[in-house]
Amino acid sequence: MKRPKLKKASKRMTCHKRYKIQKKVREHHRKLRKEAKKRGHKKRRKDLGVPNSAPFKEALLREAELRKQRLEELKLQQKLDRHKEQEKKRKLKTNPVVEPSNVEPVKEEFEQCKAKNKAKPGKQNPKKLYCQELKKVIEASDVVLEVLDARDPLGCRCPQVEEAIVLSGQKKLVLVLNKSDLVPKENLENWLNYLKRELPTVVFRASTSLRNKGKTIKKMRKAPFKSEVCIGKDGLRKLLGGFQETYGKTIHVGVIGFPNVGKSSIINSLKQERICNVGVSMGLTRNMQVVSLDKQITIIDSPSFIVSPFNSPTTLALRSPASIEVLKPVEAASAILSQADTRQVVLKFTVPDFKNSLEFFTSLAQRRGLHQKGGTPNVEGAAKLLWSEWTGGSLGYYCHPPTSWTLSPHFNENIVTDMKWGFNLEELEKNNARSIQAIRSPRLASSILFQSSGLTNGIIEEKDIPEELPKQRERKWQDGGDYEIINNEQESVDEEADEESSDTSPPKEAWEALPEEAQADEQSEQSHILDRVPEEEDDAYNFSTDYV
């Protein structure tokens, strides 16, 4: 009987054999690569679509879908026209009594497509949705926190929203001075003394580096504006807790404000967890979000206010998310620059003295190494850089409060007394004093003095949001541009605002007129649309061109 093998066969081999195998494998792979190169077959890139962080994502997708439907209709219309021409030619050659049979199915197809498109209702205008969500937050809240940017507190107040809160019943309004570490302490104290005469005001500095819903985040290179310690959290929680005890039941706290003032960051700081989506880009919060702070207090996050197009160009540039595209970067940044102290801007950006905004952007582009092809300075890139720094959380600038205090027109003494009832104002004042001491503020010499435009008018009613003109829609289908899908609407409103409010508009030096675009007749536009359709290779909307 044969004895069984107790050991497995060895896999050892001579070095000569192993190296020979490796060489053969390398040659085989080289051969495959060479053949693939000859074929010229390239791997198709995956369409990533619109990122979630992109502003007005829903509007972009809706407009892309509508554009695709429009292109389908145009193709079918062209197909119908071609069939008609073919039938005419046939009639001339043969018997003119013959009925065009081929046209009927195309007609039916066209009508079906049209009916299908009509049956599919387009998504609602995002601005109207924001107004609806804002109204829901105000109705559901017992206390409303209006978040203000400490660099321009007056410019972050909206009289229309404050009036709506007053009219909605027994609701309390509290002002929160966020980003208080970006202004000098003297200026912060002056603003606190000015605002607390009207409404309870809390000094706050939100923390922007928090853990992500209980998960640890990899340590990345720290941004210069990231603040790890939250200041003013205890004071705000004590204020809300004291009011809840006086109120006697569970309270809902709504957080409202203009874009990029730090509404979601405040909620994350109070919860000590990254629950709400935050970022540098404006208008990230699109829907109402409920966050439970504890058993007695619930916080509600809200979308930002919609800025009225009748505001000054500087206000539109600072408070409107799409302003950099609608107003064009150079004009938007020039409007901001016109209201800043020239000497301090020169020192802050370390550029030579300038006579106009164009000269400043040229110097800034050369200083930061922003160049176009041929070595010319990228003026538009420099304007975008200034705009992003001014609206972001890194640049320190400040405004002086008005010299004389006057009560806001939508308030009176009784309303002010009612708003302060239920809050422990003495304890709030002590907490604010501690917060101001704890904040590491920039020096007065290193900050830029900015001239505030005053209260910013907003839109709270859906009917006040201007509708899109058909001519602009036609241009959108023709261009298929990135941000023009959303922003042509606001551009038309801005032009109307410039015509109607010419008496109250700021001086011409503060805002340069937009360049006039060449406009064609409607007939020529339609003909261009019909001519352009066959040139396009694919009907699908290319989302990769939306954001560079």
XYZ file of C-alpha atoms in Angstrom:
548
model
C 0.000 0.000 0.000
C 1.270 3.445 -1.005
C 1.942 5.752 1.853
C 0.110 9.155 1.685
C 2.100 12.357 1.198
C 2.498 14.139 4.467
C 3.965 17.342 3.024
C 2.696 19.578 0.216
C 4.797 19.969 -2.886
C 7.244 22.838 -2.607
C 6.636 25.943 -4.728
C 10.286 26.826 -4.850
C 11.872 27.456 -8.186
C 15.188 28.616 -9.459
C 15.836 32.358 -9.748
C 16.473 31.912 -13.465
C 12.950 30.518 -13.969
C 11.236 33.165 -11.766
C 12.937 36.070 -13.534
C 12.076 34.540 -16.891
C 8.366 34.415 -15.944
C 8.416 38.027 -14.742
C 10.074 39.113 -17.986
C 7.420 37.322 -20.061
C 4.622 38.994 -18.045
C 6.182 42.438 -18.569
C 6.482 41.843 -22.294
C 2.877 40.677 -22.473
C 1.616 43.813 -20.655
C 3.752 46.032 -22.889
C 2.253 44.363 -25.956
C -1.296 44.920 -24.674
C -0.584 48.604 -23.968
C 0.876 49.060 -27.436
C -2.197 47.524 -29.087
C -4.543 49.648 -26.984
C -2.579 52.751 -27.971
C -2.915 51.873 -31.659
C -6.659 51.392 -31.309
C -6.919 54.791 -29.645
C -9.672 53.597 -27.307
C -10.036 55.920 -24.343
C -11.988 55.291 -21.215
C -15.127 57.403 -21.080
C -15.207 59.892 -18.250
C -18.040 59.554 -15.799
C -20.422 62.524 -15.590
C -20.304 63.658 -11.961
C -23.291 65.963 -12.308
C -23.886 69.050 -10.158
C -22.227 68.850 -6.699
C -24.475 69.151 -3.628
C -22.507 72.194 -2.435
C -23.323 74.129 -5.617
C -25.782 76.989 -5.055
C -29.223 76.592 -6.694
C -28.622 72.922 -7.616
C -32.349 72.233 -7.954
C -32.789 75.207 -10.273
C -29.875 74.074 -12.433
C -31.285 70.558 -12.776
C -34.766 71.891 -13.523
C -33.470 74.269 -16.171
C -31.347 71.525 -17.720
C -34.395 69.258 -17.949
C -36.474 72.027 -19.504
C -33.683 72.771 -21.967
C -33.545 69.110 -22.983
C -37.308 69.055 -23.538
C -37.085 72.219 -25.604
C -34.361 70.694 -27.795
C -36.515 67.595 -28.337
C -39.406 69.794 -29.435
C -37.169 71.726 -31.820
C -35.798 68.520 -33.350
C -39.294 67.168 -33.876
C -40.368 70.474 -35.393
C -37.436 70.329 -37.811
C -38.297 66.733 -38.663
C -41.873 67.820 -39.381
C -40.680 70.658 -41.607
C -38.390 68.311 -43.533
C -41.253 65.890 -44.130
C -43.444 68.745 -45.367
C -40.766 69.852 -47.830
C -40.310 66.280 -49.054
C -44.072 65.915 -49.574
C -44.181 69.158 -51.553
C -41.392 67.906 -53.820
C -43.214 64.601 -54.318
C -46.428 66.418 -55.193
C -44.663 68.434 -57.847
C -43.117 65.325 -59.390
C -46.152 63.039 -59.148
C -49.908 63.511 -58.720
C -50.675 66.633 -56.610
C -53.788 64.914 -55.130
C -51.709 62.423 -53.071
C -52.072 63.013 -49.351
C -48.943 63.281 -47.237
C -49.101 60.051 -45.220
C -45.696 60.326 -43.552
C -46.487 63.662 -41.912
C -49.234 62.231 -39.704
C -47.073 60.025 -37.439
C -44.552 62.847 -36.980
C -47.374 65.247 -36.108
C -48.733 62.798 -33.567
C -45.277 62.312 -32.071
C -44.762 66.072 -31.806
C -48.152 66.584 -30.137
C -47.477 63.730 -27.694
C -44.107 65.222 -26.766
C -45.706 68.637 -26.225
C -48.476 67.157 -24.064
C -45.893 65.196 -22.072
C -43.869 68.327 -21.421
C -46.976 70.232 -20.346
C -48.010 67.380 -18.043
C -44.612 67.533 -16.325
C -44.848 70.622 -14.108
C -41.462 72.282 -13.581
C -40.081 72.669 -10.088
C -40.902 75.847 -8.224
C -38.608 78.852 -8.290
C -36.000 78.317 -5.499
C -36.443 81.904 -4.291
C -40.157 81.255 -3.698
C -39.288 78.064 -1.835
C -36.896 80.043 0.372
C -39.678 82.500 1.211
C -42.021 79.628 2.100
C -39.396 77.989 4.327
C -38.601 81.309 6.043
C -42.292 81.890 6.812
C -42.548 78.367 8.267
C -39.550 79.037 10.551
C -40.996 82.346 11.799
C -44.427 80.765 12.444
C -42.974 77.774 14.296
C -40.581 79.820 16.499
C -41.163 81.336 19.921
C -37.772 83.103 19.861
C -36.108 84.263 16.632
C -32.326 84.781 16.496
C -31.377 87.255 13.768
C -27.694 86.611 13.009
C -25.645 89.695 12.089
C -22.122 89.938 10.737
C -20.222 92.033 13.303
C -18.287 93.701 10.452
C -21.489 95.329 9.133
C -24.333 94.734 11.640
C -26.683 97.362 10.199
C -26.296 95.986 6.673
C -27.322 92.503 7.929
C -30.648 93.672 9.347
C -33.764 93.262 7.225
C -36.680 95.591 8.169
C -39.240 93.526 6.218
C -38.458 90.325 8.152
C -38.327 92.123 11.510
C -41.715 93.706 10.764
C -43.140 90.270 9.868
C -41.904 88.898 13.229
C -43.551 91.793 15.087
C -46.856 91.274 13.231
C -46.838 87.486 13.717
C -47.708 87.765 17.430
C -45.959 87.126 20.734
C -42.518 86.268 19.380
C -39.184 87.447 20.727
C -36.415 88.785 18.501
C -32.769 88.521 19.628
C -29.757 89.844 17.704
C -26.580 87.704 17.543
C -23.332 89.497 16.600
C -21.393 86.669 14.932
C -17.808 86.859 13.541
C -16.992 89.244 16.389
C -13.317 88.215 16.269
C -12.890 90.020 12.900
C -13.526 93.552 14.261
C -11.584 95.651 16.806
C -12.833 95.450 20.413
C -13.647 99.175 20.626
C -15.829 98.932 17.542
C -17.553 95.779 18.868
C -18.382 97.496 22.164
C -19.790 100.542 20.326
C -22.060 98.327 18.190
C -23.189 96.350 21.250
C -24.149 99.569 23.077
C -26.006 100.785 19.963
C -27.985 97.590 19.274
C -28.893 96.593 22.852
C -30.937 99.788 23.266
C -33.448 98.312 20.825
C -33.213 94.494 21.160
C -31.351 91.937 23.333
C -27.936 91.441 21.673
C -25.472 88.548 22.149
C -21.760 88.677 21.258
C -20.791 85.423 19.541
C -17.897 83.757 17.737
C -18.875 80.420 16.180
C -16.485 77.499 16.033
C -15.864 76.298 12.470
C -13.803 73.174 13.270
C -16.163 70.603 14.782
C -16.478 66.825 14.634
C -18.781 65.510 11.945
C -21.844 63.918 13.611
C -19.849 61.913 16.115
C -17.174 60.830 13.620
C -13.592 61.994 13.827
C -12.303 63.999 10.871
C -8.795 63.629 9.481
C -6.631 66.566 10.451
C -6.288 68.714 7.371
C -4.195 71.823 6.782
C -5.885 74.464 8.905
C -7.500 77.423 7.138
C -6.443 80.847 8.468
C -10.014 81.798 9.405
C -10.918 78.553 11.274
C -11.718 79.232 14.914
C -11.530 76.239 17.230
C -13.003 77.808 20.385
C -16.607 79.014 20.450
C -17.151 82.239 22.403
C -20.579 83.392 23.628
C -22.131 79.892 23.639
C -22.732 79.851 27.426
C -24.257 83.339 27.373
C -26.692 82.440 24.573
C -27.698 79.125 26.181
C -28.292 80.816 29.548
C -30.379 83.510 27.837
C -32.566 80.906 26.080
C -32.728 78.694 29.192
C -33.838 81.627 31.355
C -36.549 82.567 28.866
C -37.736 78.929 28.719
C -38.147 78.871 32.524
C -40.151 82.123 32.379
C -42.182 80.824 29.417
C -42.984 77.596 31.282
C -42.898 75.132 28.372
C -40.745 73.874 25.515
C -39.570 76.634 23.169
C -38.619 76.639 19.489
C -35.785 78.946 18.465
C -35.544 79.996 14.792
C -32.198 81.124 13.368
C -32.499 83.558 10.437
C -30.254 85.960 8.525
C -28.674 86.916 5.206
C -26.318 84.533 3.358
C -22.901 83.802 4.865
C -23.501 85.380 8.293
C -22.989 82.045 10.091
C -26.487 80.741 10.936
C -25.611 77.040 10.594
C -22.237 77.564 12.321
C -24.020 78.966 15.385
C -26.295 75.887 15.581
C -23.285 73.568 15.206
C -21.438 75.494 17.935
C -24.389 75.279 20.348
C -24.778 71.555 19.653
C -20.951 71.037 19.634
C -21.362 68.830 16.587
C -21.388 69.393 12.831
C -25.087 68.732 12.165
C -25.897 71.519 9.693
C -24.040 71.842 6.413
C -21.586 74.769 6.487
C -19.114 76.176 3.969
C -17.526 79.277 2.455
C -19.996 79.464 -0.475
C -23.244 81.378 0.038
C -26.714 79.881 0.293
C -25.833 76.295 1.329
C -28.933 75.889 3.548
C -31.969 75.444 1.304
C -34.569 73.872 3.617
C -35.804 74.208 7.164
C -33.841 71.905 9.518
C -34.908 71.065 13.094
C -32.157 70.360 15.671
C -32.904 69.399 19.274
C -30.571 71.311 21.629
C -31.958 69.660 24.788
C -35.313 68.448 26.109
C -36.701 71.974 26.459
C -35.106 73.895 23.545
C -35.367 73.069 19.823
C -33.452 75.080 17.228
C -34.666 75.539 13.636
C -32.212 76.397 10.851
C -33.584 78.358 7.884
C -32.545 79.402 4.356
C -31.153 82.902 3.923
C -33.189 86.032 3.155
C -33.830 86.913 -0.475
C -32.205 90.299 -1.208
C -34.395 92.847 -2.987
C -32.961 93.965 -6.359
C -33.749 97.601 -5.428
C -30.818 97.738 -2.977
C -27.575 99.551 -3.773
C -24.983 97.703 -5.906
C -22.650 97.329 -2.888
C -25.417 95.668 -0.868
C -26.234 93.320 -3.750
C -22.560 92.416 -4.103
C -22.224 91.613 -0.372
C -25.566 89.970 0.416
C -26.687 88.217 -2.774
C -25.244 84.714 -3.470
C -25.452 85.057 -7.256
C -24.266 88.680 -7.402
C -20.749 87.811 -8.526
C -22.196 86.262 -11.690
C -25.137 88.653 -12.235
C -23.294 91.911 -11.586
C -20.013 90.596 -13.055
C -16.924 90.300 -10.831
C -15.217 93.583 -11.702
C -18.382 95.670 -11.150
C -19.290 93.861 -7.903
C -15.777 94.194 -6.459
C -15.544 97.849 -7.627
C -18.753 98.643 -5.731
C -17.286 97.149 -2.544
C -13.947 98.896 -3.060
C -15.614 102.296 -3.528
C -16.920 102.213 0.068
C -13.653 101.081 1.698
C -10.853 103.280 3.028
C -8.252 103.488 0.212
C -5.180 103.904 2.435
C -6.056 100.885 4.602
C -6.831 98.750 1.517
C -3.367 99.593 0.119
C -1.721 98.564 3.424
C -3.790 95.390 3.795
C -3.193 94.028 0.285
C 0.347 95.484 -0.002
C -0.222 97.115 -3.396
C 0.856 100.572 -4.590
C -1.515 103.530 -4.401
C -4.247 103.439 -7.061
C -6.508 105.965 -8.762
C -9.368 103.665 -9.790
C -10.563 100.103 -9.212
C -9.106 98.766 -12.482
C -5.634 99.933 -11.471
C -6.065 98.250 -8.066
C -7.164 94.905 -9.601
C -4.204 95.019 -12.002
C -1.767 95.570 -9.106
C -3.459 92.873 -7.013
C -3.292 90.360 -9.899
C 0.442 91.057 -10.339
C 1.003 90.806 -6.577
C -0.839 87.458 -6.256
C 0.524 85.997 -9.502
C -2.799 85.948 -11.352
C -1.901 86.041 -15.042
C -3.614 85.175 -18.303
C -2.047 83.781 -21.469
C 0.670 86.113 -22.663
C 1.471 87.320 -19.129
C -1.304 89.953 -18.904
C -2.781 90.446 -15.386
C -6.059 88.591 -14.771
C -8.216 91.541 -13.644
C -11.389 89.462 -13.375
C -9.615 86.849 -11.242
C -8.340 89.578 -8.898
C -11.882 91.024 -8.616
C -13.253 87.572 -7.731
C -10.503 87.170 -5.140
C -11.394 90.480 -3.453
C -15.129 89.625 -3.529
C -14.606 86.151 -2.028
C -12.348 87.507 0.742
C -14.778 90.324 1.569
C -17.821 88.034 1.773
C -15.887 85.180 3.443
C -14.713 84.853 7.018
C -11.044 85.796 6.706
C -10.865 89.547 5.995
C -11.153 91.939 8.926
C -13.063 95.167 8.242
C -15.433 97.262 10.350
C -18.133 99.968 10.128
C -18.840 102.747 12.571
C -22.321 102.752 14.179
C -24.525 105.813 13.465
C -23.624 108.859 15.582
C -27.182 109.352 16.869
C -29.484 106.485 17.920
C -32.979 106.434 16.458
C -35.635 103.752 16.847
C -36.308 101.672 13.740
C -39.529 102.659 11.900
C -41.111 99.205 12.383
C -40.597 99.363 16.195
C -42.056 101.514 18.959
C -41.356 101.733 22.707
C -44.043 99.177 23.621
C -42.666 96.627 21.120
C -39.104 97.155 22.419
C -40.304 96.574 26.025
C -42.183 93.406 24.983
C -39.136 92.059 23.120
C -36.962 92.440 26.246
C -39.522 90.837 28.596
C -38.602 87.367 29.886
C -34.832 87.757 29.351
C -32.276 88.249 32.124
C -30.546 91.307 30.604
C -28.154 91.874 33.544
C -26.706 88.379 33.231
C -26.551 88.814 29.436
C -24.519 92.022 29.856
C -22.004 90.232 32.146
C -21.664 87.323 29.691
C -21.108 89.743 26.788
C -18.368 91.523 28.762
C -16.637 88.155 29.380
C -16.953 87.230 25.706
C -15.401 90.521 24.553
C -12.463 89.983 26.937
C -11.943 86.404 25.684
C -11.959 87.369 21.980
C -8.613 87.965 20.284
C -9.566 90.886 18.053
C -7.434 92.479 15.344
C -5.855 95.861 15.938
C -7.643 98.955 14.664
C -4.697 99.809 12.368
C -4.749 96.397 10.630
C -8.505 96.487 9.877
C -10.178 98.232 6.933
C -12.765 100.932 7.570
C -15.901 100.323 5.504
C -18.840 102.651 4.915
C -22.094 100.762 5.564
C -25.045 101.166 3.166
C -27.563 100.890 6.028
C -30.455 98.439 6.371
C -30.790 95.860 3.594
C -34.236 95.429 2.070
C -35.355 91.846 1.557
C -38.251 89.973 -0.044
C -40.516 87.913 2.212
C -43.623 87.591 0.023
C -43.585 85.160 -2.914
C -45.625 87.541 -5.107
C -42.839 90.166 -4.827
C -40.312 87.836 -6.473
C -40.120 88.919 -10.129
C -41.023 86.372 -12.785
C -38.774 85.543 -15.702
C -39.404 87.253 -19.028
C -40.002 85.015 -22.098
C -37.283 86.799 -24.086
C -34.716 85.956 -21.417
C -35.859 82.324 -21.414
C -35.284 82.257 -25.183
C -31.752 83.541 -24.645
C -31.136 80.894 -21.988
C -32.090 78.070 -24.333
C -29.808 79.574 -26.945
C -26.768 80.107 -24.729
C -27.096 77.191 -22.318
C -24.701 79.065 -20.018
C -23.658 78.119 -16.524
C -25.041 80.655 -14.101
C -27.159 82.541 -16.633
C -29.828 79.894 -16.088
C -30.544 81.417 -12.699
C -29.155 84.880 -12.944
C -30.671 86.429 -16.102
C -33.865 86.812 -14.110
C -32.150 88.899 -11.469
C -30.221 90.837 -14.146
C -33.482 92.059 -15.706
C -34.768 93.076 -12.284
C -31.529 94.974 -11.613
C -31.920 96.886 -14.888
C -35.511 97.817 -13.981
C -34.365 98.852 -10.535
C -31.688 101.125 -12.042
C -34.311 102.827 -14.242
C -36.969 103.236 -11.531
C -34.737 104.217 -8.623
C -32.344 106.559 -10.418
C -33.094 109.343 -7.888
C -32.121 107.209 -4.877
C -29.193 105.399 -6.526
C -25.612 105.907 -5.209
C -23.082 108.111 -7.071
C -21.700 106.960 -10.433
C -18.184 106.583 -9.047
C -19.444 103.864 -6.691
C -20.830 101.749 -9.476
C -19.848 101.580 -13.124
C -22.594 100.926 -15.604
C -22.804 97.422 -17.005
C -21.665 97.044 -20.637
C -24.502 97.007 -23.163
C -25.022 93.680 -24.889
C -25.891 93.502 -28.546
C -29.499 92.342 -28.876
C -30.998 90.780 -31.947
C -34.619 90.619 -33.034
C -36.805 87.762 -31.892
C -36.979 86.308 -35.404
C -33.199 86.134 -35.738
C -32.946 84.559 -32.261
C -35.427 81.833 -33.215
C -33.618 81.154 -36.472
C -30.292 80.858 -34.583
C -31.900 78.334 -32.228
C -33.167 76.208 -35.128
C -29.801 76.386 -36.880
C -27.859 75.481 -33.760
C -29.749 72.274 -32.889
C -28.343 70.022 -35.651
C -24.783 71.151 -34.804
C -25.037 69.772 -31.283
C -23.780 66.207 -31.011
C -25.836 65.189 -28.001
C -29.079 66.409 -26.421
C -27.968 65.613 -22.882
C -27.054 68.587 -20.757
C -23.348 68.656 -19.997
C -23.091 69.366 -16.273
C -19.293 69.400 -16.305
C -19.378 72.853 -17.933
C -21.461 74.389 -15.119
C -18.708 74.801 -12.566
C -15.054 75.374 -13.314
